[in-house]
XYZ file of C-alpha atoms in Angstrom:
236
model
C 57.980 79.154 9.145
C 61.448 78.143 10.413
C 63.118 74.872 9.530
C 63.017 74.001 13.241
C 59.195 74.365 13.269
C 58.890 72.096 10.195
C 61.225 69.492 11.478
C 59.485 69.059 14.874
C 56.185 67.726 13.451
C 58.166 65.446 11.138
C 60.086 63.956 13.951
C 56.946 63.575 15.966
C 55.369 61.569 12.996
C 58.383 59.382 12.739
C 58.271 58.698 16.475
C 54.534 57.757 16.212
C 55.216 55.324 13.406
C 58.316 53.773 15.002
C 59.264 50.088 15.081
C 57.306 49.483 18.279
C 54.106 50.714 16.597
C 54.550 48.347 13.674
C 55.429 45.510 15.970
C 52.291 46.139 18.090
C 50.050 46.286 15.003
C 51.422 43.183 13.358
C 51.528 41.354 16.671
C 47.839 42.220 17.317
C 46.824 41.098 13.776
C 48.831 37.892 14.038
C 47.493 37.053 17.480
C 43.880 37.576 16.271
C 44.162 35.580 13.020
C 46.057 32.686 14.621
C 43.699 32.492 17.531
C 40.815 32.324 15.073
C 42.503 29.465 13.244
C 43.235 27.510 16.440
C 39.660 28.049 17.619
C 38.360 26.561 14.394
C 40.647 23.626 14.663
C 39.877 22.962 18.374
C 36.078 23.062 17.508
C 36.371 21.473 14.014
C 33.433 19.025 14.329
C 31.089 21.864 15.500
C 32.477 24.277 12.914
C 31.805 21.730 10.111
C 28.221 21.169 11.385
C 27.569 24.886 11.480
C 29.143 25.593 8.090
C 27.966 22.564 6.115
C 24.605 21.362 7.575
C 21.230 22.611 8.506
C 21.244 22.929 12.266
C 17.496 22.527 12.413
C 18.043 18.859 11.606
C 21.566 18.308 12.985
C 21.185 20.010 16.298
C 21.625 16.771 18.315
C 25.077 16.333 16.841
C 25.843 20.048 17.400
C 24.749 19.662 21.059
C 27.193 16.722 21.399
C 30.088 18.661 19.980
C 29.343 21.949 21.627
C 31.277 21.114 24.819
C 34.477 21.406 22.702
C 33.958 25.146 22.936
C 34.872 24.917 26.666
C 38.583 24.182 26.428
C 38.874 26.180 23.172
C 37.603 29.355 24.913
C 39.828 28.719 27.920
C 42.778 28.506 25.665
C 41.716 31.695 23.692
C 41.259 33.589 26.958
C 44.745 32.495 28.074
C 46.218 33.870 24.835
C 44.375 37.160 25.397
C 45.674 37.298 29.001
C 49.319 36.757 27.926
C 49.130 39.205 24.991
C 47.538 41.853 27.304
C 50.073 41.234 30.058
C 53.412 41.344 28.109
C 52.541 41.456 24.426
C 53.411 37.766 23.983
C 52.681 36.525 20.420
C 53.540 32.841 21.126
C 49.896 32.069 20.303
C 50.286 28.332 19.218
C 52.333 27.381 22.258
C 50.097 29.303 24.655
C 46.844 28.055 23.156
C 47.963 24.390 22.936
C 49.399 24.419 26.480
C 46.272 25.924 28.004
C 43.943 23.731 25.954
C 45.600 20.590 27.213
C 46.183 21.815 30.816
C 42.492 22.769 31.257
C 40.893 20.230 28.917
C 38.893 18.404 31.647
C 37.558 21.473 33.257
C 36.783 23.141 29.954
C 34.835 20.073 28.748
C 32.965 19.806 32.034
C 31.901 23.489 31.984
C 30.997 23.276 28.305
C 28.956 20.103 28.911
C 27.050 21.714 31.892
C 26.355 24.918 29.867
C 25.232 22.903 26.816
C 23.029 20.646 28.813
C 21.241 23.590 30.470
C 20.681 25.277 27.131
C 19.438 22.099 25.464
C 16.962 21.453 28.283
C 15.724 25.020 28.131
C 15.279 24.906 24.380
C 13.364 21.620 24.473
C 11.096 22.953 27.191
C 10.480 26.116 25.167
C 9.555 24.056 22.158
C 7.152 22.040 24.437
C 5.508 25.118 25.837
C 5.397 26.999 22.550
C 1.722 27.740 21.591
C 0.398 26.528 24.975
C -1.380 28.678 27.480
C 1.273 28.055 30.131
C 3.942 29.160 27.671
C 3.257 32.825 28.374
C 4.671 32.361 31.875
C 7.133 29.516 31.312
C 8.980 30.620 28.182
C 10.393 33.874 29.585
C 11.611 31.998 32.645
C 13.231 29.286 30.510
C 14.920 31.854 28.287
C 16.272 33.747 31.263
C 17.577 30.548 32.811
C 19.295 29.537 29.511
C 20.916 33.004 29.224
C 22.104 32.779 32.809
C 23.619 29.346 32.188
C 25.495 30.650 29.160
C 26.755 33.642 31.048
C 27.799 31.576 34.034
C 29.658 29.097 31.850
C 31.535 31.827 30.004
C 32.453 33.530 33.213
C 33.651 30.208 34.700
C 35.714 29.525 31.558
C 37.367 32.924 31.879
C 38.130 32.174 35.541
C 39.754 28.824 34.774
C 43.218 30.182 33.843
C 43.014 32.749 36.769
C 42.198 30.132 39.372
C 43.786 26.858 38.260
C 43.715 25.294 41.733
C 40.074 26.221 42.607
C 37.489 23.516 42.740
C 35.102 23.460 39.782
C 32.051 23.792 42.113
C 33.521 26.893 43.770
C 34.420 28.378 40.399
C 30.890 27.904 39.006
C 29.350 29.318 42.138
C 31.665 32.351 42.079
C 30.765 32.888 38.402
C 27.017 32.564 39.135
C 27.124 35.017 42.069
C 29.339 37.633 40.487
C 27.572 37.280 37.158
C 24.222 37.948 38.831
C 25.630 40.825 40.976
C 27.098 42.519 37.876
C 24.166 41.548 35.680
C 24.861 44.464 33.262
C 28.288 42.978 32.438
C 26.681 39.613 31.873
C 24.177 41.126 29.544
C 27.023 42.768 27.623
C 28.812 39.403 27.350
C 25.634 37.785 26.080
C 25.137 40.496 23.476
C 28.753 40.075 22.214
C 28.329 36.272 22.099
C 24.988 36.596 20.326
C 26.589 38.859 17.703
C 29.389 36.316 17.161
C 26.911 33.491 16.925
C 24.817 35.270 14.337
C 27.952 36.110 12.235
C 29.200 32.557 12.379
C 25.710 31.115 11.561
C 25.229 33.419 8.575
C 28.813 33.721 7.341
C 31.018 30.994 8.910
C 34.161 32.053 7.053
C 33.874 35.628 8.182
C 32.888 34.711 11.726
C 35.602 32.043 12.239
C 38.282 33.767 10.220
C 38.002 37.432 11.353
C 35.250 38.186 13.844
C 35.841 35.594 16.520
C 39.017 36.920 18.130
C 38.001 40.627 18.536
C 34.532 39.722 19.758
C 35.806 37.081 22.199
C 38.516 39.546 23.376
C 35.728 42.013 24.257
C 33.785 39.212 26.028
C 36.913 38.188 27.955
C 37.609 41.757 29.071
C 34.060 42.021 30.373
C 34.334 38.701 32.147
C 37.509 39.782 33.885
C 35.704 42.847 35.082
C 32.718 40.900 36.334
C 34.979 38.391 38.168
C 36.773 40.989 40.189
C 35.855 40.616 43.865
C 33.459 43.274 45.064
C 34.980 46.146 47.134
C 34.101 45.982 50.819
C 32.383 49.144 51.910
C 34.267 50.918 54.685
C 32.237 51.382 57.880
C 32.610 54.779 59.349
C 34.645 54.892 62.572
C 32.568 55.382 65.722
């Protein structure tokens, strides 16, 4: 084999492992780990309850602190959007700015979603073991899942539509989430996986798994929130 033939693959390997590749890898890792840390700090009361207490007995406190997830998720979704758009690794500044800018809306959406889930769970506990539970419990579980999906879709829409009214944003999230139900189911599966990891191994969930799983949920939410294409009517 000639020297030229040997040198070509070597040059190709060096190009694949150039400075841009290392910068992308380290930027991705840094963005993920720093986002995990900021998420844990933004939801510190809830994180402490999950990691250090039995939620079966402290669930009222967990319900009170759960709305903190709203602005934290908005901030994390903003970080993902900036990183995807231009590779920005200014995670702390982006997260803090988005958290403060969208604090009120994030808390409002988080409170609405938490309230819907708490009411559904209390009703499920009431109907459990009763004759009417066979019909009521599946409906209540579906409503709770729909409330969670709508809340997450609305939180993903907050940075995209900062001037939209909260009511319009929630309505759009509800309609588009129902229309693209398969995407909403995927979002719920990802969130369920993250919840199970955090509940069983809080350090692993909050330290490593949160950012990649939330990034996947954010990508699905952006797809679900795209306006539907209008079908073209054939010319007469």
